[in-house]
Amino acid sequence: MISINSLTVSYTKKRKVINDLSLALEGGNIHGIVGLNGAGKTTLLRTLYGLLKPDSGTITLSGNSISKKQIGYLPTENFFYSNITGSEYLNLFRNRAFEIEKWNKLFGLPLEELIDNYSSGMKKKLALLGVLKLDKPVMILDEPFNGLDIETGRILRSVLLQLKKTGKLIIVTSHILETLTNLCDCIHHIENGIIDITIQKPEFEAYEKQLFAKIENQSEKLISDLGISN
Ligand code: ADP
């Protein structure tokens, strides 16, 4: 279990982006993090991975300080050296047990080609393969479905569900709520740097309806003010 206690993170003195956030994340589960743009999702994930140093608070995994060695992290934007092939990239990650050819049957990447010639979706798949190869007990995936085609998105979902069964703790963000309701065991809603609601699977449908009704109510008048007519 990851325990986050009274976590506060800021980029400038003026504003706390994560504000006294506490959260317990059970292992063997897929956790979704949702929130509006700018709510603090990426900041929270980067802090969990250790890329940002919190102002205060603690993050532990099974009671001990969490370390990068225990985490496979997929950032929203992936960085690749130029002039290397997909295979060369995957060789940067050490794990002899990882059978690249078998995994790539799912992703279908031209691994002997230069990454510079990959499309953005192909780059995302390659970055995912890197994280999968790392095979860490904790996986932090920031928008892993972004840019993937429908088929790969569905395959990734099945892979994550399978990995969850091995006891991994998986944290995923998505700006598409349905992606998370179809995958996660619980969804944590972040607003103004704190988790204000955690929703369990049986409550997903009601939550989704309530949220969409609220958004539609708020936007109805603004849309009608546009005067769009047929
Ligand atoms: P989300 O992932 O939910 O869209 P972020 O964690 O990226 O939100 O951003 C949360 C807030 O922190 C936003 O107001 C954003 O402008 C601010 N922020 C993010 N990155 C930086 C940065 N490098 N420097 C200063 N402010 C930042």
PDB file of C-alpha atoms and ligand atoms in Angstrom:
ATOM      1  CA  MET A   1       0.000   0.000   0.000  1.00  0.00           C
ATOM      2  CA  ILE A   2       1.135   3.540  -0.749  1.00  0.00           C
ATOM      3  CA  SER A   3       0.333   5.974   2.060  1.00  0.00           C
ATOM      4  CA  ILE A   4       0.443   9.650   1.293  1.00  0.00           C
ATOM      5  CA  ASN A   5       0.300  11.821   4.395  1.00  0.00           C
ATOM      6  CA  SER A   6      -0.279  15.578   4.499  1.00  0.00           C
ATOM      7  CA  LEU A   7       1.548  16.124   1.211  1.00  0.00           C
ATOM      8  CA  THR A   8       2.134  19.708   0.139  1.00  0.00           C
ATOM      9  CA  VAL A   9       3.878  20.632  -3.112  1.00  0.00           C
ATOM     10  CA  SER A  10       4.433  24.016  -4.712  1.00  0.00           C
ATOM     11  CA  TYR A  11       6.352  25.411  -7.668  1.00  0.00           C
ATOM     12  CA  THR A  12       6.365  28.985  -6.352  1.00  0.00           C
ATOM     13  CA  LYS A  13       5.988  30.496  -2.876  1.00  0.00           C
ATOM     14  CA  LYS A  14       2.633  31.976  -3.819  1.00  0.00           C
ATOM     15  CA  ARG A  15       0.604  28.817  -4.372  1.00  0.00           C
ATOM     16  CA  LYS A  16       0.367  25.257  -3.113  1.00  0.00           C
ATOM     17  CA  VAL A  17      -0.467  22.983  -6.047  1.00  0.00           C
ATOM     18  CA  ILE A  18      -0.865  19.953  -3.765  1.00  0.00           C
ATOM     19  CA  ASN A  19      -2.328  21.098  -0.522  1.00  0.00           C
ATOM     20  CA  ASP A  20      -2.138  18.858   2.558  1.00  0.00           C
ATOM     21  CA  LEU A  21      -3.199  15.795   0.574  1.00  0.00           C
ATOM     22  CA  SER A  22      -3.593  12.419   2.305  1.00  0.00           C
ATOM     23  CA  LEU A  23      -4.501   9.227   0.489  1.00  0.00           C
ATOM     24  CA  ALA A  24      -4.102   5.462   0.884  1.00  0.00           C
ATOM     25  CA  LEU A  25      -3.632   3.436  -2.305  1.00  0.00           C
ATOM     26  CA  GLU A  26      -4.123  -0.329  -1.927  1.00  0.00           C
ATOM     27  CA  GLY A  27      -1.877  -2.729  -3.823  1.00  0.00           C
ATOM     28  CA  GLY A  28      -3.435  -5.217  -6.276  1.00  0.00           C
ATOM     29  CA  ASN A  29      -5.724  -2.433  -7.437  1.00  0.00           C
ATOM     30  CA  ILE A  30      -5.954  -0.009 -10.313  1.00  0.00           C
ATOM     31  CA  HIS A  31      -6.463   3.537  -9.089  1.00  0.00           C
ATOM     32  CA  GLY A  32      -7.729   6.281 -11.366  1.00  0.00           C
ATOM     33  CA  ILE A  33      -7.003   9.943 -10.719  1.00  0.00           C
ATOM     34  CA  VAL A  34      -9.407  12.438 -12.279  1.00  0.00           C
ATOM     35  CA  GLY A  35      -9.671  16.195 -12.102  1.00  0.00           C
ATOM     36  CA  LEU A  36      -9.959  19.252 -14.302  1.00  0.00           C
ATOM     37  CA  ASN A  37      -6.956  20.547 -16.231  1.00  0.00           C
ATOM     38  CA  GLY A  38      -4.616  22.146 -13.736  1.00  0.00           C
ATOM     39  CA  ALA A  39      -6.107  20.304 -10.716  1.00  0.00           C
ATOM     40  CA  GLY A  40      -2.699  18.828  -9.817  1.00  0.00           C
ATOM     41  CA  LYS A  41      -2.758  15.276 -11.252  1.00  0.00           C
ATOM     42  CA  THR A  42       0.618  15.386 -12.980  1.00  0.00           C
ATOM     43  CA  THR A  43       2.196  17.214 -10.051  1.00  0.00           C
ATOM     44  CA  LEU A  44       0.964  14.486  -7.701  1.00  0.00           C
ATOM     45  CA  LEU A  45       2.307  11.703  -9.945  1.00  0.00           C
ATOM     46  CA  ARG A  46       5.678  13.409 -10.446  1.00  0.00           C
ATOM     47  CA  THR A  47       5.983  13.826  -6.684  1.00  0.00           C
ATOM     48  CA  LEU A  48       5.128  10.159  -6.093  1.00  0.00           C
ATOM     49  CA  TYR A  49       7.900   9.194  -8.520  1.00  0.00           C
ATOM     50  CA  GLY A  50      10.351  11.560  -6.814  1.00  0.00           C
ATOM     51  CA  LEU A  51      10.785  14.072  -9.633  1.00  0.00           C
ATOM     52  CA  LEU A  52       9.431  16.846  -7.415  1.00  0.00           C
ATOM     53  CA  LYS A  53      10.395  17.359  -3.811  1.00  0.00           C
ATOM     54  CA  PRO A  54       7.436  18.035  -1.538  1.00  0.00           C
ATOM     55  CA  ASP A  55       7.436  21.051   0.809  1.00  0.00           C
ATOM     56  CA  SER A  56       6.150  18.735   3.513  1.00  0.00           C
ATOM     57  CA  GLY A  57       4.446  15.396   4.039  1.00  0.00           C
ATOM     58  CA  THR A  58       5.468  11.767   3.542  1.00  0.00           C
ATOM     59  CA  ILE A  59       4.953   9.038   0.953  1.00  0.00           C
ATOM     60  CA  THR A  60       5.552   5.429   1.988  1.00  0.00           C
ATOM     61  CA  LEU A  61       5.248   2.057   0.274  1.00  0.00           C
ATOM     62  CA  SER A  62       4.465  -0.795   2.686  1.00  0.00           C
ATOM     63  CA  GLY A  63       5.624   1.401   5.563  1.00  0.00           C
ATOM     64  CA  ASN A  64       9.010   2.414   4.084  1.00  0.00           C
ATOM     65  CA  SER A  65       9.973   5.537   2.166  1.00  0.00           C
ATOM     66  CA  ILE A  66       9.076   5.043  -1.472  1.00  0.00           C
ATOM     67  CA  SER A  67      11.916   5.014  -4.009  1.00  0.00           C
ATOM     68  CA  LYS A  68      12.179   5.316  -7.794  1.00  0.00           C
ATOM     69  CA  LYS A  69      13.484   1.735  -7.911  1.00  0.00           C
ATOM     70  CA  GLN A  70      10.019   0.453  -7.012  1.00  0.00           C
ATOM     71  CA  ILE A  71       8.186   2.450  -9.669  1.00  0.00           C
ATOM     72  CA  GLY A  72       7.657   2.281 -13.414  1.00  0.00           C
ATOM     73  CA  TYR A  73       6.657   5.802 -14.492  1.00  0.00           C
ATOM     74  CA  LEU A  74       5.117   6.806 -17.792  1.00  0.00           C
ATOM     75  CA  PRO A  75       5.014  10.595 -18.176  1.00  0.00           C
ATOM     76  CA  THR A  76       2.410  12.304 -20.365  1.00  0.00           C
ATOM     77  CA  GLU A  77       5.091  13.428 -22.811  1.00  0.00           C
ATOM     78  CA  ASN A  78       7.805  10.936 -23.617  1.00  0.00           C
ATOM     79  CA  PHE A  79      11.387  11.795 -24.385  1.00  0.00           C
ATOM     80  CA  PHE A  80      13.600   9.742 -26.718  1.00  0.00           C
ATOM     81  CA  TYR A  81      17.174  10.232 -27.831  1.00  0.00           C
ATOM     82  CA  SER A  82      17.364  10.844 -31.560  1.00  0.00           C
ATOM     83  CA  ASN A  83      19.046   8.389 -33.892  1.00  0.00           C
ATOM     84  CA  ILE A  84      18.229   5.265 -31.910  1.00  0.00           C
ATOM     85  CA  THR A  85      15.898   2.420 -32.874  1.00  0.00           C
ATOM     86  CA  GLY A  86      12.983   1.080 -30.839  1.00  0.00           C
ATOM     87  CA  SER A  87      15.061  -2.005 -29.977  1.00  0.00           C
ATOM     88  CA  GLU A  88      17.966   0.099 -28.786  1.00  0.00           C
ATOM     89  CA  TYR A  89      15.607   2.099 -26.605  1.00  0.00           C
ATOM     90  CA  LEU A  90      14.147  -1.040 -25.004  1.00  0.00           C
ATOM     91  CA  ASN A  91      17.667  -2.388 -24.415  1.00  0.00           C
ATOM     92  CA  LEU A  92      18.241   0.573 -22.085  1.00  0.00           C
ATOM     93  CA  PHE A  93      15.947  -1.128 -19.570  1.00  0.00           C
ATOM     94  CA  ARG A  94      17.379  -4.178 -17.823  1.00  0.00           C
ATOM     95  CA  ASN A  95      15.150  -7.202 -17.467  1.00  0.00           C
ATOM     96  CA  ARG A  96      16.359 -10.461 -18.992  1.00  0.00           C
ATOM     97  CA  ALA A  97      13.006 -12.159 -18.369  1.00  0.00           C
ATOM     98  CA  PHE A  98      11.182  -9.695 -20.627  1.00  0.00           C
ATOM     99  CA  GLU A  99      10.467 -11.286 -24.007  1.00  0.00           C
ATOM    100  CA  ILE A 100      10.384  -8.324 -26.354  1.00  0.00           C
ATOM    101  CA  GLU A 101       9.199 -10.261 -29.438  1.00  0.00           C
ATOM    102  CA  LYS A 102       6.214 -11.721 -27.562  1.00  0.00           C
ATOM    103  CA  TRP A 103       5.224  -8.360 -26.111  1.00  0.00           C
ATOM    104  CA  ASN A 104       5.640  -6.647 -29.448  1.00  0.00           C
ATOM    105  CA  LYS A 105       3.155  -9.056 -31.017  1.00  0.00           C
ATOM    106  CA  LEU A 106       0.589  -7.037 -29.047  1.00  0.00           C
ATOM    107  CA  PHE A 107       1.950  -3.635 -30.025  1.00  0.00           C
ATOM    108  CA  GLY A 108       3.231  -4.287 -33.558  1.00  0.00           C
ATOM    109  CA  LEU A 109       6.076  -1.763 -33.546  1.00  0.00           C
ATOM    110  CA  PRO A 110       8.817  -1.647 -36.211  1.00  0.00           C
ATOM    111  CA  LEU A 111      11.490  -2.012 -33.537  1.00  0.00           C
ATOM    112  CA  GLU A 112      14.433  -1.944 -35.963  1.00  0.00           C
ATOM    113  CA  GLU A 113      13.424   1.473 -37.300  1.00  0.00           C
ATOM    114  CA  LEU A 114      14.609   4.803 -35.920  1.00  0.00           C
ATOM    115  CA  ILE A 115      12.237   6.230 -33.305  1.00  0.00           C
ATOM    116  CA  ASP A 116      12.500   9.597 -35.097  1.00  0.00           C
ATOM    117  CA  ASN A 117      10.310   8.064 -37.827  1.00  0.00           C
ATOM    118  CA  TYR A 118       7.619   6.818 -35.400  1.00  0.00           C
ATOM    119  CA  SER A 119       4.192   8.458 -35.168  1.00  0.00           C
ATOM    120  CA  SER A 120       3.187   9.902 -31.791  1.00  0.00           C
ATOM    121  CA  GLY A 121       0.997   6.831 -31.100  1.00  0.00           C
ATOM    122  CA  MET A 122       3.940   4.530 -31.881  1.00  0.00           C
ATOM    123  CA  LYS A 123       6.152   6.529 -29.524  1.00  0.00           C
ATOM    124  CA  LYS A 124       3.545   6.117 -26.804  1.00  0.00           C
ATOM    125  CA  LYS A 125       3.480   2.345 -27.375  1.00  0.00           C
ATOM    126  CA  LEU A 126       7.271   2.202 -27.184  1.00  0.00           C
ATOM    127  CA  ALA A 127       7.337   4.170 -23.935  1.00  0.00           C
ATOM    128  CA  LEU A 128       4.699   1.789 -22.561  1.00  0.00           C
ATOM    129  CA  LEU A 129       6.780  -1.229 -23.562  1.00  0.00           C
ATOM    130  CA  GLY A 130       9.705   0.321 -21.664  1.00  0.00           C
ATOM    131  CA  VAL A 131       7.606   0.687 -18.513  1.00  0.00           C
ATOM    132  CA  LEU A 132       6.220  -2.842 -18.914  1.00  0.00           C
ATOM    133  CA  LYS A 133       9.752  -4.177 -19.322  1.00  0.00           C
ATOM    134  CA  LEU A 134      10.774  -2.545 -16.045  1.00  0.00           C
ATOM    135  CA  ASP A 135       8.156  -4.734 -14.324  1.00  0.00           C
ATOM    136  CA  LYS A 136       8.059  -2.747 -11.072  1.00  0.00           C
ATOM    137  CA  PRO A 137       5.607  -3.349  -8.210  1.00  0.00           C
ATOM    138  CA  VAL A 138       4.175   0.156  -8.697  1.00  0.00           C
ATOM    139  CA  MET A 139       3.164   1.544 -12.085  1.00  0.00           C
ATOM    140  CA  ILE A 140       2.363   5.233 -12.457  1.00  0.00           C
ATOM    141  CA  LEU A 141       0.865   5.947 -15.860  1.00  0.00           C
ATOM    142  CA  ASP A 142       0.045   9.552 -16.737  1.00  0.00           C
ATOM    143  CA  GLU A 143      -2.455   9.515 -19.627  1.00  0.00           C
ATOM    144  CA  PRO A 144      -1.299   6.124 -21.001  1.00  0.00           C
ATOM    145  CA  PHE A 145      -4.256   5.894 -23.420  1.00  0.00           C
ATOM    146  CA  ASN A 146      -3.645   9.295 -24.986  1.00  0.00           C
ATOM    147  CA  GLY A 147      -2.782   8.906 -28.662  1.00  0.00           C
ATOM    148  CA  LEU A 148      -3.330   5.135 -28.765  1.00  0.00           C
ATOM    149  CA  ASP A 149      -5.620   3.652 -31.400  1.00  0.00           C
ATOM    150  CA  ILE A 150      -8.790   1.881 -30.189  1.00  0.00           C
ATOM    151  CA  GLU A 151      -7.282  -1.580 -30.561  1.00  0.00           C
ATOM    152  CA  THR A 152      -4.105  -0.817 -28.605  1.00  0.00           C
ATOM    153  CA  GLY A 153      -6.124   0.996 -25.943  1.00  0.00           C
ATOM    154  CA  ARG A 154      -8.199  -2.129 -25.437  1.00  0.00           C
ATOM    155  CA  ILE A 155      -5.090  -4.332 -25.387  1.00  0.00           C
ATOM    156  CA  LEU A 156      -3.449  -2.068 -22.814  1.00  0.00           C
ATOM    157  CA  ARG A 157      -6.574  -2.312 -20.660  1.00  0.00           C
ATOM    158  CA  SER A 158      -6.393  -6.139 -20.743  1.00  0.00           C
ATOM    159  CA  VAL A 159      -2.669  -6.099 -19.944  1.00  0.00           C
ATOM    160  CA  LEU A 160      -3.189  -3.791 -16.949  1.00  0.00           C
ATOM    161  CA  LEU A 161      -6.048  -5.942 -15.631  1.00  0.00           C
ATOM    162  CA  GLN A 162      -3.763  -8.971 -15.875  1.00  0.00           C
ATOM    163  CA  LEU A 163      -0.854  -7.183 -14.145  1.00  0.00           C
ATOM    164  CA  LYS A 164      -3.161  -6.089 -11.346  1.00  0.00           C
ATOM    165  CA  LYS A 165      -3.817  -9.773 -10.588  1.00  0.00           C
ATOM    166  CA  THR A 166      -0.089 -10.208  -9.898  1.00  0.00           C
ATOM    167  CA  GLY A 167      -0.448  -7.711  -7.043  1.00  0.00           C
ATOM    168  CA  LYS A 168       0.887  -4.593  -8.753  1.00  0.00           C
ATOM    169  CA  LEU A 169      -0.341  -1.205  -7.619  1.00  0.00           C
ATOM    170  CA  ILE A 170      -1.312   0.738 -10.730  1.00  0.00           C
ATOM    171  CA  ILE A 171      -2.148   4.438 -10.864  1.00  0.00           C
ATOM    172  CA  VAL A 172      -3.634   5.863 -14.062  1.00  0.00           C
ATOM    173  CA  THR A 173      -4.868   9.241 -15.174  1.00  0.00           C
ATOM    174  CA  SER A 174      -7.104   9.936 -18.125  1.00  0.00           C
ATOM    175  CA  HIS A 175      -9.088  12.942 -19.240  1.00  0.00           C
ATOM    176  CA  ILE A 176     -11.759  10.525 -20.488  1.00  0.00           C
ATOM    177  CA  LEU A 177     -13.818   9.312 -17.542  1.00  0.00           C
ATOM    178  CA  GLU A 178     -15.127   6.207 -19.371  1.00  0.00           C
ATOM    179  CA  THR A 179     -11.550   4.984 -19.833  1.00  0.00           C
ATOM    180  CA  LEU A 180     -11.150   4.910 -16.073  1.00  0.00           C
ATOM    181  CA  THR A 181     -14.596   3.554 -15.157  1.00  0.00           C
ATOM    182  CA  ASN A 182     -13.894   0.598 -17.490  1.00  0.00           C
ATOM    183  CA  LEU A 183     -10.565  -0.153 -15.877  1.00  0.00           C
ATOM    184  CA  CYS A 184     -10.204   1.015 -12.304  1.00  0.00           C
ATOM    185  CA  ASP A 185     -11.197  -0.395  -8.926  1.00  0.00           C
ATOM    186  CA  CYS A 186     -11.534   3.079  -7.492  1.00  0.00           C
ATOM    187  CA  ILE A 187     -11.324   6.623  -8.764  1.00  0.00           C
ATOM    188  CA  HIS A 188      -9.947   9.553  -6.784  1.00  0.00           C
ATOM    189  CA  HIS A 189     -11.110  13.037  -7.705  1.00  0.00           C
ATOM    190  CA  ILE A 190      -8.601  15.816  -7.223  1.00  0.00           C
ATOM    191  CA  GLU A 191      -9.580  19.460  -6.948  1.00  0.00           C
ATOM    192  CA  ASN A 192      -7.437  22.390  -5.844  1.00  0.00           C
ATOM    193  CA  GLY A 193      -4.651  20.031  -4.864  1.00  0.00           C
ATOM    194  CA  ILE A 194      -6.612  17.726  -2.569  1.00  0.00           C
ATOM    195  CA  ILE A 195      -8.479  14.477  -3.118  1.00  0.00           C
ATOM    196  CA  ASP A 196     -12.039  15.431  -2.230  1.00  0.00           C
ATOM    197  CA  ILE A 197     -13.867  12.227  -3.249  1.00  0.00           C
ATOM    198  CA  THR A 198     -12.910   8.575  -3.725  1.00  0.00           C
ATOM    199  CA  ILE A 199     -15.439   6.502  -5.641  1.00  0.00           C
ATOM    200  CA  GLN A 200     -15.525   2.700  -5.543  1.00  0.00           C
ATOM    201  CA  LYS A 201     -16.461   0.582  -8.567  1.00  0.00           C
ATOM    202  CA  PRO A 202     -20.132  -0.036  -7.629  1.00  0.00           C
ATOM    203  CA  GLU A 203     -20.664   3.754  -7.463  1.00  0.00           C
ATOM    204  CA  PHE A 204     -19.038   4.588 -10.824  1.00  0.00           C
ATOM    205  CA  GLU A 205     -22.269   4.658 -12.851  1.00  0.00           C
ATOM    206  CA  ALA A 206     -24.117   6.964 -10.466  1.00  0.00           C
ATOM    207  CA  TYR A 207     -21.065   9.230 -10.171  1.00  0.00           C
ATOM    208  CA  GLU A 208     -20.682   9.462 -13.945  1.00  0.00           C
ATOM    209  CA  LYS A 209     -24.374  10.377 -14.405  1.00  0.00           C
ATOM    210  CA  GLN A 210     -24.241  12.979 -11.653  1.00  0.00           C
ATOM    211  CA  LEU A 211     -21.058  14.560 -12.999  1.00  0.00           C
ATOM    212  CA  PHE A 212     -22.276  14.739 -16.603  1.00  0.00           C
ATOM    213  CA  ALA A 213     -25.652  16.174 -15.514  1.00  0.00           C
ATOM    214  CA  LYS A 214     -23.820  18.883 -13.547  1.00  0.00           C
ATOM    215  CA  ILE A 215     -21.598  19.792 -16.511  1.00  0.00           C
ATOM    216  CA  GLU A 216     -24.548  19.846 -18.921  1.00  0.00           C
ATOM    217  CA  ASN A 217     -26.584  22.046 -16.556  1.00  0.00           C
ATOM    218  CA  GLN A 218     -23.731  24.507 -16.245  1.00  0.00           C
ATOM    219  CA  SER A 219     -23.058  24.717 -19.971  1.00  0.00           C
ATOM    220  CA  GLU A 220     -26.679  24.655 -21.238  1.00  0.00           C
ATOM    221  CA  LYS A 221     -27.248  28.409 -20.852  1.00  0.00           C
ATOM    222  CA  LEU A 222     -23.803  29.294 -22.251  1.00  0.00           C
ATOM    223  CA  ILE A 223     -24.431  27.136 -25.326  1.00  0.00           C
ATOM    224  CA  SER A 224     -27.907  28.566 -25.890  1.00  0.00           C
ATOM    225  CA  ASP A 225     -26.400  32.090 -25.632  1.00  0.00           C
ATOM    226  CA  LEU A 226     -24.276  31.255 -28.681  1.00  0.00           C
ATOM    227  CA  GLY A 227     -27.458  31.393 -30.766  1.00  0.00           C
ATOM    228  CA  ILE A 228     -26.560  28.380 -32.897  1.00  0.00           C
ATOM    229  CA  SER A 229     -29.610  27.577 -35.020  1.00  0.00           C
ATOM    230  CA  ASN A 230     -30.381  25.271 -37.915  1.00  0.00           C
TER     231      ASN A 230
HETATM  232  P1  ADP B   1      -3.106  18.514 -14.166  1.00  0.00           P
HETATM  233  O1  ADP B   1      -2.147  17.407 -14.421  1.00  0.00           O
HETATM  234  O2  ADP B   1      -4.224  18.130 -13.253  1.00  0.00           O
HETATM  235  O3  ADP B   1      -3.622  19.163 -15.421  1.00  0.00           O
HETATM  236  P2  ADP B   1      -0.759  19.908 -13.179  1.00  0.00           P
HETATM  237  O4  ADP B   1      -0.284  19.108 -12.031  1.00  0.00           O
HETATM  238  O5  ADP B   1      -0.042  19.790 -14.473  1.00  0.00           O
HETATM  239  O6  ADP B   1      -2.321  19.656 -13.369  1.00  0.00           O
HETATM  240  O7  ADP B   1      -0.747  21.435 -12.766  1.00  0.00           O
HETATM  241  C1  ADP B   1      -1.292  21.893 -11.533  1.00  0.00           C
HETATM  242  C2  ADP B   1      -1.001  23.378 -11.381  1.00  0.00           C
HETATM  243  O8  ADP B   1       0.390  23.561 -11.268  1.00  0.00           O
HETATM  244  C3  ADP B   1      -1.465  24.231 -12.560  1.00  0.00           C
HETATM  245  O9  ADP B   1      -1.985  25.431 -12.069  1.00  0.00           O
HETATM  246  C4  ADP B   1      -0.194  24.486 -13.331  1.00  0.00           C
HETATM  247  O10 ADP B   1      -0.240  25.725 -13.967  1.00  0.00           O
HETATM  248  C5  ADP B   1       0.864  24.486 -12.226  1.00  0.00           C
HETATM  249  N1  ADP B   1       2.152  23.997 -12.748  1.00  0.00           N
HETATM  250  C6  ADP B   1       2.395  22.804 -13.320  1.00  0.00           C
HETATM  251  N2  ADP B   1       3.693  22.682 -13.658  1.00  0.00           N
HETATM  252  C7  ADP B   1       4.300  23.830 -13.268  1.00  0.00           C
HETATM  253  C8  ADP B   1       5.647  24.321 -13.330  1.00  0.00           C
HETATM  254  N3  ADP B   1       6.623  23.592 -13.861  1.00  0.00           N
HETATM  255  N4  ADP B   1       5.888  25.553 -12.820  1.00  0.00           N
HETATM  256  C9  ADP B   1       4.899  26.295 -12.277  1.00  0.00           C
HETATM  257  N5  ADP B   1       3.614  25.903 -12.188  1.00  0.00           N
HETATM  258  C10 ADP B   1       3.302  24.690 -12.669  1.00  0.00           C
END
